[in-house]
Short mmCIF file of C-alpha atoms and ligand atoms in Angstrom, two decimals:
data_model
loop_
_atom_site.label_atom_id
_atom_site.label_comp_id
_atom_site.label_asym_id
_atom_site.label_seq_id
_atom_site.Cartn_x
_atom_site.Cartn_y
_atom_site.Cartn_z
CA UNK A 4 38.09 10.55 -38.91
CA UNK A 5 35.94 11.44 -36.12
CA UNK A 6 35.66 14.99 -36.55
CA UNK A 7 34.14 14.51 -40.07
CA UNK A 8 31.73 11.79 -38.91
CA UNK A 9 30.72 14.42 -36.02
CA UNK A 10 30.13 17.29 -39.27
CA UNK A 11 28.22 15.23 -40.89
CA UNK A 12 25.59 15.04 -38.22
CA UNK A 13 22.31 16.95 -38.39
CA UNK A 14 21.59 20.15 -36.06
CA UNK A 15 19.31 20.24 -33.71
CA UNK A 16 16.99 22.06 -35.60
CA UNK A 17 17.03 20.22 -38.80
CA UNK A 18 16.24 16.92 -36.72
CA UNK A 19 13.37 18.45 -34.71
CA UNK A 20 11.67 19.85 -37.40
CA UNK A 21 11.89 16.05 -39.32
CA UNK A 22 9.92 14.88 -36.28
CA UNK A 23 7.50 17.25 -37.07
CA UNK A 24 4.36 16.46 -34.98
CA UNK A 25 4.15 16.91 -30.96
CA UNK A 26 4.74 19.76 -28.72
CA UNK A 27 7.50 21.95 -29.89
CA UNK A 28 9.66 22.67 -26.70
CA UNK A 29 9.76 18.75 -26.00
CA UNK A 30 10.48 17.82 -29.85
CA UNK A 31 13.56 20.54 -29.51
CA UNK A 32 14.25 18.99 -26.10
CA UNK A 33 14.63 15.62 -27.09
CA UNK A 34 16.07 16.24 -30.90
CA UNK A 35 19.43 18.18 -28.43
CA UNK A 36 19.60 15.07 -26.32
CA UNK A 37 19.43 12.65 -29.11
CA UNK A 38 22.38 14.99 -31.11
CA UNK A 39 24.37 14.98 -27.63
CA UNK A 40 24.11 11.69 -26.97
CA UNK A 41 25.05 10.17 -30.61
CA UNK A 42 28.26 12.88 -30.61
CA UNK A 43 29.60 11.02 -28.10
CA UNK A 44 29.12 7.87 -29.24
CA UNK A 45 30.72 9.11 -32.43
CA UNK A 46 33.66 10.43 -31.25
CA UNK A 47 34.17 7.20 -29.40
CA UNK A 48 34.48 5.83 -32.63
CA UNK A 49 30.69 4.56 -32.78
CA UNK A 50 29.40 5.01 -36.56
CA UNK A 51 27.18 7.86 -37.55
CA UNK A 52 23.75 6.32 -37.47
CA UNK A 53 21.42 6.77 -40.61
CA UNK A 54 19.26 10.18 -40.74
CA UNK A 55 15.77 7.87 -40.28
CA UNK A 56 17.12 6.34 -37.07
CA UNK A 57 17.91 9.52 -35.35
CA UNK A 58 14.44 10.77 -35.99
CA UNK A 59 12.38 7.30 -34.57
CA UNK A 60 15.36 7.71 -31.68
CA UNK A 61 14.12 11.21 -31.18
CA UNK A 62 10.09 10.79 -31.48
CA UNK A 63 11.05 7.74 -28.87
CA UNK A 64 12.35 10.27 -26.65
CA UNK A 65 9.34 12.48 -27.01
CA UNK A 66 7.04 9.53 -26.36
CA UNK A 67 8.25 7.93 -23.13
CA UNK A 68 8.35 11.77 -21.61
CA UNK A 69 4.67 11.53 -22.43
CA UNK A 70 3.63 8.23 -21.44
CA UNK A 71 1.95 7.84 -17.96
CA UNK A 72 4.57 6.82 -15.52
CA UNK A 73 2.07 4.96 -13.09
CA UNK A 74 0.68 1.97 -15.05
CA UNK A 75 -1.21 -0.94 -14.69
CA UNK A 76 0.44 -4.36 -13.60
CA UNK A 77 -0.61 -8.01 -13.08
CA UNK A 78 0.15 -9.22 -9.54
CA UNK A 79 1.20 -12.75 -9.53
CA UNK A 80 3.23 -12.70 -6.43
CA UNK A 81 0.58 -14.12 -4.68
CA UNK A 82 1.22 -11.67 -1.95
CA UNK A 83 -2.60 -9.63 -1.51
CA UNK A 84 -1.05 -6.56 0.16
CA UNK A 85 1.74 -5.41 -1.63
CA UNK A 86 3.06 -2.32 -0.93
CA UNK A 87 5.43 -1.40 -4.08
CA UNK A 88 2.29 -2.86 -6.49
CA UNK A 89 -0.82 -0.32 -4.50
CA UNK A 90 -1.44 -2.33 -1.60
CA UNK A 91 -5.51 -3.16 -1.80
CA UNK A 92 -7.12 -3.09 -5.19
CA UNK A 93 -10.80 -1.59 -4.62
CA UNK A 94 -13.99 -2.47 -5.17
CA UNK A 95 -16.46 -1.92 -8.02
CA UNK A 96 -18.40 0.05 -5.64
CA UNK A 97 -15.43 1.78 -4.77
CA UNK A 98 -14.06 2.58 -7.90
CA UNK A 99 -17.66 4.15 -8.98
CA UNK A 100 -18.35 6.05 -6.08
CA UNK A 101 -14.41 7.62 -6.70
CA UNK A 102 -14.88 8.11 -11.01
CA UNK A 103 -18.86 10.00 -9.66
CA UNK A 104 -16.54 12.45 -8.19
CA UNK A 105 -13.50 13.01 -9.72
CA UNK A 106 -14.58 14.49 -12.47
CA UNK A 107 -17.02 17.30 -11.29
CA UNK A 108 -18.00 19.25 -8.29
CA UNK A 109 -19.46 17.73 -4.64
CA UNK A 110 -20.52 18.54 -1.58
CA UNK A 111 -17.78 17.60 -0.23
CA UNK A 112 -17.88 20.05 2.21
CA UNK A 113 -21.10 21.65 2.00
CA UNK A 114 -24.38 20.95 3.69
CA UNK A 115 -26.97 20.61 0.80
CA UNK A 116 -29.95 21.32 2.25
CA UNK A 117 -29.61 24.30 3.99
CA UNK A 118 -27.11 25.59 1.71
CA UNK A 119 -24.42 25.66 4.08
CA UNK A 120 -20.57 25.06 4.61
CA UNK A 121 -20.23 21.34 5.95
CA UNK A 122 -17.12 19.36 6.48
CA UNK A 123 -15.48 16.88 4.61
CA UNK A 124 -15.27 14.95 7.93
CA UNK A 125 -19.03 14.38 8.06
CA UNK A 126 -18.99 12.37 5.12
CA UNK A 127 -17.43 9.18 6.83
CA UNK A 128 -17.40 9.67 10.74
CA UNK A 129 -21.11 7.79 11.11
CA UNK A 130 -19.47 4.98 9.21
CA UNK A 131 -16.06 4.84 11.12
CA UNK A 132 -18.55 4.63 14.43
CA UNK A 133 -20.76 2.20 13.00
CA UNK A 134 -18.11 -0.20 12.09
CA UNK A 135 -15.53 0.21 14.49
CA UNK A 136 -18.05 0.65 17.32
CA UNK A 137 -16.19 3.91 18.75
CA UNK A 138 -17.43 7.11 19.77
CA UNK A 139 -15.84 8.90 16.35
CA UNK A 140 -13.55 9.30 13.90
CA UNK A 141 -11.40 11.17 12.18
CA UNK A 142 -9.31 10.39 7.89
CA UNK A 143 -5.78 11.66 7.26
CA UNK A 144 -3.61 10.64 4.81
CA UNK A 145 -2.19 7.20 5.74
CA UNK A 146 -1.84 5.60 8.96
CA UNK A 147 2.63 7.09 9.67
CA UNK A 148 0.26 10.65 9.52
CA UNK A 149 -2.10 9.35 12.21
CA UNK A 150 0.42 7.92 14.47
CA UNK A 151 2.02 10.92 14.03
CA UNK A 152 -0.46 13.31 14.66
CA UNK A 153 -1.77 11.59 17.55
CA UNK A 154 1.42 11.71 19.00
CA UNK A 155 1.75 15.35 18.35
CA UNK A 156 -1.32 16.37 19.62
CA UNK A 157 -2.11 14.70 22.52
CA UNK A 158 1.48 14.22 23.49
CA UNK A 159 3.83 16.62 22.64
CA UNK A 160 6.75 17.37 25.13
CA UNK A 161 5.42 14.79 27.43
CA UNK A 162 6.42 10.93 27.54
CA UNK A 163 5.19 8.37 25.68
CA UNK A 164 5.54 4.49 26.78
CA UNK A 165 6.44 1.93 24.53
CA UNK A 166 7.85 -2.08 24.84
CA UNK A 167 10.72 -2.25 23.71
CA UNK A 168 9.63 -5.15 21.63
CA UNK A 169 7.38 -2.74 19.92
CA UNK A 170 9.89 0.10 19.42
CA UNK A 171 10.24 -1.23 15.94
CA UNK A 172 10.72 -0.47 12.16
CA UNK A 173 7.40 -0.92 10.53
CA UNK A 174 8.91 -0.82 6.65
CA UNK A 175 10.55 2.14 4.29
CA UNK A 176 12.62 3.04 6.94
CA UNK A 177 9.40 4.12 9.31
CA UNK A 178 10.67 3.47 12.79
CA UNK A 179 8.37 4.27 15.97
CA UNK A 180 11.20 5.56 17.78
CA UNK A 181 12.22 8.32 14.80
CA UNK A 182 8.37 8.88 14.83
CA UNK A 183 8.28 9.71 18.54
CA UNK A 184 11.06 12.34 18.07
CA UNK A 185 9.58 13.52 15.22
CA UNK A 186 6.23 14.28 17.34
CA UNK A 187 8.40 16.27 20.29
CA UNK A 188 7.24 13.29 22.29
CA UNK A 189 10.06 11.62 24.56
CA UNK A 190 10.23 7.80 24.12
CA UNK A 191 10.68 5.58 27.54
CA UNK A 192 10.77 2.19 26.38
CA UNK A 193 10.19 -0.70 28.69
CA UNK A 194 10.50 -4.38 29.09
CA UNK A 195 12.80 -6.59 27.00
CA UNK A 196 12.72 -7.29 23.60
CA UNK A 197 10.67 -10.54 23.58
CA UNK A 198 9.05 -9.93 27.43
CA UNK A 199 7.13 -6.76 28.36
CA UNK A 200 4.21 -6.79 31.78
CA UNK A 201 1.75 -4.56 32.47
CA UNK A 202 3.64 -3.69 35.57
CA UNK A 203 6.56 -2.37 32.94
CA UNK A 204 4.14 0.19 31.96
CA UNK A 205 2.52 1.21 35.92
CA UNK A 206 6.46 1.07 37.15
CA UNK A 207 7.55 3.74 34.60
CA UNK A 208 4.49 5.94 34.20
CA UNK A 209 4.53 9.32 36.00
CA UNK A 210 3.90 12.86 36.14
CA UNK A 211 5.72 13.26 32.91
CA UNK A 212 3.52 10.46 31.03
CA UNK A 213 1.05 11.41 28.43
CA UNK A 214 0.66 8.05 27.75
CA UNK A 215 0.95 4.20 26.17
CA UNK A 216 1.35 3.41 23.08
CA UNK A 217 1.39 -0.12 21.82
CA UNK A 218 2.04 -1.29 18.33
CA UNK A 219 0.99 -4.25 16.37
CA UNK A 220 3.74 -5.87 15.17
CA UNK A 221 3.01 -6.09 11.81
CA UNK A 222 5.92 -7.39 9.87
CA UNK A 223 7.97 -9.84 12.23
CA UNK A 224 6.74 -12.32 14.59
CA UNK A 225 8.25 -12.86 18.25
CA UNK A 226 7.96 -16.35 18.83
CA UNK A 227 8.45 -18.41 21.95
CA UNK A 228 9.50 -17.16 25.72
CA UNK A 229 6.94 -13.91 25.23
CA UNK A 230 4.76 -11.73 26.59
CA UNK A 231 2.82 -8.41 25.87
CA UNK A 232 0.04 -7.38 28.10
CA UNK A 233 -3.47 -7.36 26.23
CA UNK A 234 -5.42 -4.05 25.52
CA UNK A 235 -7.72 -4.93 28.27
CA UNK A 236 -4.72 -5.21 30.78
CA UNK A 237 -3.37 -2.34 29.75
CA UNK A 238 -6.63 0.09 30.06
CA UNK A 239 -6.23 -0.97 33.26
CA UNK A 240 -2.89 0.50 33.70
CA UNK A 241 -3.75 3.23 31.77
CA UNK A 242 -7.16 4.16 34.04
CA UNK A 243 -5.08 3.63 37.01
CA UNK A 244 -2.10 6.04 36.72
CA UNK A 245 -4.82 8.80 34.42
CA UNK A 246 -2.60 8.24 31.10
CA UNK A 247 -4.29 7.77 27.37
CA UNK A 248 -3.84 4.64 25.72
CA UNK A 249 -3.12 4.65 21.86
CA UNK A 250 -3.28 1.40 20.02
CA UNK A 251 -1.09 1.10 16.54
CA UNK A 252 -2.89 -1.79 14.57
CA UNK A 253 -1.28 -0.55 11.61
CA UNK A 254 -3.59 -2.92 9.45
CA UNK A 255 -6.98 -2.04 10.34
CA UNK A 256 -9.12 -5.42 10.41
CA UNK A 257 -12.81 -4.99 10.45
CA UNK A 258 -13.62 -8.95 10.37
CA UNK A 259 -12.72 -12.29 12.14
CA UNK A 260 -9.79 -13.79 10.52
CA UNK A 261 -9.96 -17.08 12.20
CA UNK A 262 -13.90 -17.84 10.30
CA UNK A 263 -11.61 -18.67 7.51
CA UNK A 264 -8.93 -20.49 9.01
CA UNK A 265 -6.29 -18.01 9.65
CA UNK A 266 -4.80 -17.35 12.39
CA UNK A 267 -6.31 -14.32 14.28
CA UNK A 268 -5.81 -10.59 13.43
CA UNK A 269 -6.28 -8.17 15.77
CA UNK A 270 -9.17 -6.04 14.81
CA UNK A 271 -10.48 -2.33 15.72
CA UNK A 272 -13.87 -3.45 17.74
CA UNK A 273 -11.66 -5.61 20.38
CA UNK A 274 -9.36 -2.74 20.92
CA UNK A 275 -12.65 0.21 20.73
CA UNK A 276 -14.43 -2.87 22.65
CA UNK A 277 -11.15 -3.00 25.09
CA UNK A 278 -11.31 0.65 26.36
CA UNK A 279 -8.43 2.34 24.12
CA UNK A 280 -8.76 5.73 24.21
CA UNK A 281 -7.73 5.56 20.59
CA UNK A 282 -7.05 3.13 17.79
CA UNK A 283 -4.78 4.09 14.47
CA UNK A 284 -5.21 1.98 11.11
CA UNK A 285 -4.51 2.02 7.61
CA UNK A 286 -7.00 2.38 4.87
CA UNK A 287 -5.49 0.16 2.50
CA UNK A 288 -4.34 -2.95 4.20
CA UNK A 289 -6.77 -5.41 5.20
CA UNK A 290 -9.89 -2.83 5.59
CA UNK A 291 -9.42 -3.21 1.26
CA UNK A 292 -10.03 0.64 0.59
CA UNK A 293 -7.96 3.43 -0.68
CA UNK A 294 -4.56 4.84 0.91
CA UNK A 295 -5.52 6.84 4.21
CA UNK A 296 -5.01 6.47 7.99
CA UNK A 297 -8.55 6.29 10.16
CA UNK A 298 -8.36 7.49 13.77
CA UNK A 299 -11.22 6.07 15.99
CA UNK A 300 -11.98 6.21 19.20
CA UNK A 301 -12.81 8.66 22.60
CA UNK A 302 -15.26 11.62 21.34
CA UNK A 303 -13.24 14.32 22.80
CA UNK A 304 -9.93 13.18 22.04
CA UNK A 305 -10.79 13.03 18.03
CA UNK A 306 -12.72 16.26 18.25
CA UNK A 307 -9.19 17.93 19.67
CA UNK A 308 -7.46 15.91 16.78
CA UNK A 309 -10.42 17.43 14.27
CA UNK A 310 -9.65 21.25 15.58
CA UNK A 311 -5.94 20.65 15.68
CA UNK A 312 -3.80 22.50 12.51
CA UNK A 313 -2.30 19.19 11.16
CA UNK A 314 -6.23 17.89 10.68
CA UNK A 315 -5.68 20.64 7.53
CA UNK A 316 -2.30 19.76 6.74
CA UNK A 317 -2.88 16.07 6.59
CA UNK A 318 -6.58 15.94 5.22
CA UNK A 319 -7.42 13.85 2.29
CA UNK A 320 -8.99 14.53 -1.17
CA UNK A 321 -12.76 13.47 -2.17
CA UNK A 322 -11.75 10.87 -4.00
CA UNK A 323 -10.26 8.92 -1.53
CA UNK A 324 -13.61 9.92 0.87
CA UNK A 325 -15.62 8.71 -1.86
CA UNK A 326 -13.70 5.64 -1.91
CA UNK A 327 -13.72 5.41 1.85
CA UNK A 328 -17.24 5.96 2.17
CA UNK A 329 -17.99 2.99 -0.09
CA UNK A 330 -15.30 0.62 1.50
CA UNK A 331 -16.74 1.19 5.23
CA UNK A 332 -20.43 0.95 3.54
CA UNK A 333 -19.69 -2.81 1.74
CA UNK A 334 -18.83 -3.79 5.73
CA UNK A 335 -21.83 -1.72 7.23
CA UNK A 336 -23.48 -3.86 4.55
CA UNK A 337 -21.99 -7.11 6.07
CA UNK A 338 -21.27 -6.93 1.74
CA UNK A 339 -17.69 -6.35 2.72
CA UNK A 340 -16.40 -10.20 2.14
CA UNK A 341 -18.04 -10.90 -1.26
CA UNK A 342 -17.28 -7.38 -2.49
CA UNK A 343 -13.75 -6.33 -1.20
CA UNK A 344 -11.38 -7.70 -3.20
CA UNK A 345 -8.84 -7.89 -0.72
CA UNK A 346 -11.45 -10.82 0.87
CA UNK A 347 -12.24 -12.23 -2.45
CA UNK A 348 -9.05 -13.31 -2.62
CA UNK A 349 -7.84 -14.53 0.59
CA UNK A 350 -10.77 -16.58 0.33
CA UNK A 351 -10.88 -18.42 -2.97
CA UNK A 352 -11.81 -22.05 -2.51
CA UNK A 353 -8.58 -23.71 -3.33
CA UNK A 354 -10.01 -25.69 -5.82
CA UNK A 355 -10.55 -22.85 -8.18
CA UNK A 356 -7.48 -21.34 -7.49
CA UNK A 357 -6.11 -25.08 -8.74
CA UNK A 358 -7.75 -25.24 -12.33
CA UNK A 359 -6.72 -21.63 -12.94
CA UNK A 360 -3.10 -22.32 -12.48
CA UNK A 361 -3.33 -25.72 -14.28
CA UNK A 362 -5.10 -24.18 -16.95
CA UNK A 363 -2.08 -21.55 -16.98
CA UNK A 364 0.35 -24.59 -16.78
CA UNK A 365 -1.12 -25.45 -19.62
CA UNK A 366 -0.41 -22.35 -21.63
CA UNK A 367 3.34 -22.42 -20.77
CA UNK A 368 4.33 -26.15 -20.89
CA UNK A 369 4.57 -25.16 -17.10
CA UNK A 370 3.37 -27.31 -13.88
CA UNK A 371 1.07 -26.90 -11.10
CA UNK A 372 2.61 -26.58 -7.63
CA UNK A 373 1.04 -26.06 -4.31
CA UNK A 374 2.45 -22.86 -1.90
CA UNK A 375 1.46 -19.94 0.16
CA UNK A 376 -0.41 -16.97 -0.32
CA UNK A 377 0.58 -13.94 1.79
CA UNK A 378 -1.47 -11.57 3.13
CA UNK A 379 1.21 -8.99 3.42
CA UNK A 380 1.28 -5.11 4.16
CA UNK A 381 1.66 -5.96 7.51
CA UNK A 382 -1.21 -8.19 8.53
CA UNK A 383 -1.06 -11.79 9.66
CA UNK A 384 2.94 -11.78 9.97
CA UNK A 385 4.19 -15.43 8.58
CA UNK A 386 0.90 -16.29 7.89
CA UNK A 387 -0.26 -17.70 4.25
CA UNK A 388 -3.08 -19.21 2.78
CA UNK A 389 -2.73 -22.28 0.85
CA UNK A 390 -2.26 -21.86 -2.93
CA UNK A 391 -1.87 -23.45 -5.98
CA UNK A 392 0.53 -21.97 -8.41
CA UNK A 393 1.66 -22.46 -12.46
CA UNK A 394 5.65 -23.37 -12.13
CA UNK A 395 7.60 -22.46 -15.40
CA UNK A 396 10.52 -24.01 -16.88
CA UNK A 397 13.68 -21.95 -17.71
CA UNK A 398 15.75 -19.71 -16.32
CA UNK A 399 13.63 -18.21 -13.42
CA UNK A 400 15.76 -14.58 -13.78
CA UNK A 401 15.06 -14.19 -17.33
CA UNK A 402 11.69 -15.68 -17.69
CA UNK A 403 10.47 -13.02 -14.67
CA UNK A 404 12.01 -10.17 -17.16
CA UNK A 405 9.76 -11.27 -20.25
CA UNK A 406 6.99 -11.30 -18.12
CA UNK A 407 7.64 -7.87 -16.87
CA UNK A 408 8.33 -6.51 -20.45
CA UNK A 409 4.36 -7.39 -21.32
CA UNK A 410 1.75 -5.05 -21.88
CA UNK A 411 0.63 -4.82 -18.69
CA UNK A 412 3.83 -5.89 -17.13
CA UNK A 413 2.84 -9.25 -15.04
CA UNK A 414 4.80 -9.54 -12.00
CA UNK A 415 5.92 -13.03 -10.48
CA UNK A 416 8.43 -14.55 -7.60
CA UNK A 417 11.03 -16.20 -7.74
CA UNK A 418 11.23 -19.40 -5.80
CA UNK A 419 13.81 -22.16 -5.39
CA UNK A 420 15.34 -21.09 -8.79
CA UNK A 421 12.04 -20.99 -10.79
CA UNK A 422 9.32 -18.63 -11.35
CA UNK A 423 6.16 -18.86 -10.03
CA UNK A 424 2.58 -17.18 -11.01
CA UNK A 425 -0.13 -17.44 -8.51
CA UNK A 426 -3.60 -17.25 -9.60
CA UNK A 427 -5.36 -15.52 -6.21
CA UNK A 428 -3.52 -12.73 -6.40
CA UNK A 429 -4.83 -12.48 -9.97
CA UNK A 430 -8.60 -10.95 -11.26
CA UNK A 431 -10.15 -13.91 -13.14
CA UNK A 432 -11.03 -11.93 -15.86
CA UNK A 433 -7.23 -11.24 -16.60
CA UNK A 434 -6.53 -15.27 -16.96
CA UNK A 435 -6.54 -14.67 -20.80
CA UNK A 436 -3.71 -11.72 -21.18
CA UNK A 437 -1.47 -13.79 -18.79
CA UNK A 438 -1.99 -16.56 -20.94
CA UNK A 439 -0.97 -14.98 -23.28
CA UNK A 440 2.19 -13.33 -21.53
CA UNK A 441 4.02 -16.61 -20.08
CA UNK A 442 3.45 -18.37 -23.72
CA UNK A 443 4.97 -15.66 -25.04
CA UNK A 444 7.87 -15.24 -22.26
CA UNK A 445 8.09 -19.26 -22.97
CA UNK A 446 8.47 -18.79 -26.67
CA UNK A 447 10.97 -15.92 -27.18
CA UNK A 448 12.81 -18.09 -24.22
CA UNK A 449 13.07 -20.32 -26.48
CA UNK A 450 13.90 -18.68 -29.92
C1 PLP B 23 1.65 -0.24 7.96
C2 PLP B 23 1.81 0.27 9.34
C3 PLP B 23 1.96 1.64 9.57
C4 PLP B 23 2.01 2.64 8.46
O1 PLP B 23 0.78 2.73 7.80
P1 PLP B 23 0.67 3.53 6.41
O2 PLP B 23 -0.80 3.56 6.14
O3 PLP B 23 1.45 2.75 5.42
O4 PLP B 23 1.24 4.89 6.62
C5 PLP B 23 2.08 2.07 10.87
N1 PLP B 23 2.04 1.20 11.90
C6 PLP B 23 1.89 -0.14 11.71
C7 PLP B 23 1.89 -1.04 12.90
C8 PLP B 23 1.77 -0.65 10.41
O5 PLP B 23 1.63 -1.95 10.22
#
């Protein structure tokens, strides 16, 4: 019985050295697992499988260890910012200026001319002032590093003021409050959930304050019987009782949502423009550049941030400088709309957006349906841009798992039952290979 069916399976050795090519140590590796694992099986009364199949079960092992986990996918969510698929894809210019460096040396922190040391900073402070319009600025690694250095720095063992409808969770479990703590800051929250004056803020500020901090609320909206005081209001306050202001935008806009029919986003030049002592954004939300948090604002304040330990801790790598560097440039540029494709995007006439997903309809036996676009990652909370998307038939739980077995996976949402692929989310020059996929998801739905 068993036991004989168990003999009669190879050793490890004898199996590895069938698979022959790749690197030894993994080839053993995987040839134990596969033995393991089919024992098991066989003693559970599973039959012994034939000599060949342990081997292509073997060099299978040895090939996903290989494979590169982080892959390529096809966003057809329709929602621009997504965190879990990268948040902003980058630009052309972008994506050059980061390949120029990646592969050899720089001077990425070292003065050419003279033949000096220089700092990595330089490279992307006269940009940061330029667009943002503040007096400098400083790249860590993603905006949770630059609220939390800020906080850390400038406001250690001291109190910090927040509303308490702004003492929020901002996504991943990222909660100002924990964030505060995690500083050695002391949180006093004030107001109400949904109503918070600028007297909140002057009533509970005192020698113990080391300052205000307000935060966009990114995710949610608050909607009816509210109030938050404006940045202006609250320089005020902040002047008044000699506390710093920091301002949370979490996204980071550089441009005026509203010339394209959205509602408005906040953006860094009204806070700079406001009097915040200093303003905390992420690179790769609506700015469109690579993953990093940009701190702008009072000279002296970012030169005590720039001196400060954690500036070393939480620095970032050349790449995403170079990346930076080109981002900030496209908007220096006033390039940043038709070259971002974060922008692109949001703003695709409609009408294009239409024949792509009809021409997709086409390729699935699908229809065309109109919906929202998201901006997501935080920006323009319930906001969405009109869309037009292909609707397939089927069932909507399976269909999405064909789709996400193709080479690249393509990734849709689910809604009202059936799945549904939006085009702006989508580079035009991939229209072909998701043609391709949903026929393919439709046909094996099928079979
Ligand atoms: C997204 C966001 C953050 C975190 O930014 P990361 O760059 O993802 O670290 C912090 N605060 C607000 C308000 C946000 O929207």
């Amino acid at each position: 019985m068993s036991n004989d069916a168990v003999r009669s399976l190879p050793s490890v050795d004898r199996l590895a050295a069938a698979v022959g090519d790749g690197p030894h140590v993994l080839v053993v590796e995987a040839a134990r697992a596969e033995v393991e694992e089919t024992r098991a099986a066989v003693l559970h009364g599973e039959p012994v499988p034939e000599f060949e199949v342990l081997v292509s079960r073997t060099l299978g092992r040895v090939e996903r260890t290989l494979r590169p986990s982080l892959k390529r996918v096809i966003n057809a969510t329709g929602v621009i910012l997504q965190t879990n698929l990268g948040r902003a894809p980058l630009s052309e210019r972008a994506v050059a200026a980061m390949a120029e460096v990646a592969a050899g040396y720089s001077n990425l922190e070292y003065d050419v001319a003279p033949g000096e040391r220089g700092s990595r900073h330089e490279h992307v402070r006269e940009l940061i002032r330029r667009t943002t319009g503040a007096e400098d600025g400083l790249v860590v690694n993603n905006n949770a590093a630059a609220l939390l250095m800020v906080l850390q720095v400038l406001a250690r063992g001291r109190e910090v003021i927040v509303s308490r409808g702004q003492a929020v969770e901002i996504g991943g479990g990222f909660r100002i409050p924990d964030v505060l703590v995690q500083s050695g800051a002391r949180l006093v929250e004030v107001g109400t959930t949904n109503r918070t004056y600028a007297r909140d803020y002057a009533a509970a500020s005192g020698p113990e304050t080391a300052a205000i901090l307000r935060v966009h609320s990114s995710n949610f909206q608050v909607v009816g019987f509210t109030t938050e005081p404006t940045a202006a209001e609250l320089v005020l306050v902040a002047r008044e009782r000699g506390v710093l202001l920091f301002d949370d935008l979490g996204s980071g806009c550089l441009v005026d949502t509203t010339r394209f029919g959205m509602t408005h986003e906040p953006t860094v030049q009204e806070s700079i423009g406001a009097g915040v002592d200093l303003v905390m954004f992420s690179g790769d939300k609506l700015l469109g550049g690579p993953q990093c948090g940009i701190i702008a604002g009072r000279g002296p304040l970012v030169a005590e941030l720039r001196r400060h330990p954690l500036a070393r801790a939480l620095r970032v790598d050349r790449m995403t400088i170079a990346a930076l560097n080109a981002t900030l440039g496209s908007y220096a540029a006033g390039t940043a709309l038709d070259e971002l494709p974060v922008w692109k995007m949001a703003r695709a006439p409609e009408a294009t957006v239409r024949r792509r997903a009809r021409r997709w309809a086409r390729a699935c036996g699908g229809e065309v349906v109109q919906s929202l676009s998201m901006m997501g990652g935080g920006s323009l909370p319930g906001q969405g841009v009109t869309t037009w998307c292909c609707r397939m038939t089927g069932d909507a739980e399976q269909v999405a798992a064909r789709l996400r077995q193709n080479v690249p996976p393509v990734i849709a949402r689910i809604e009202r039952g059936a799945v549904l692929l939006d085009p702006r989310t989508v580079e035009p020059k991939d229209d072909r290979l998701v043609e391709a996929a949903i026929s393919a998801a439709v046909v094996e739905f099928h079979s």
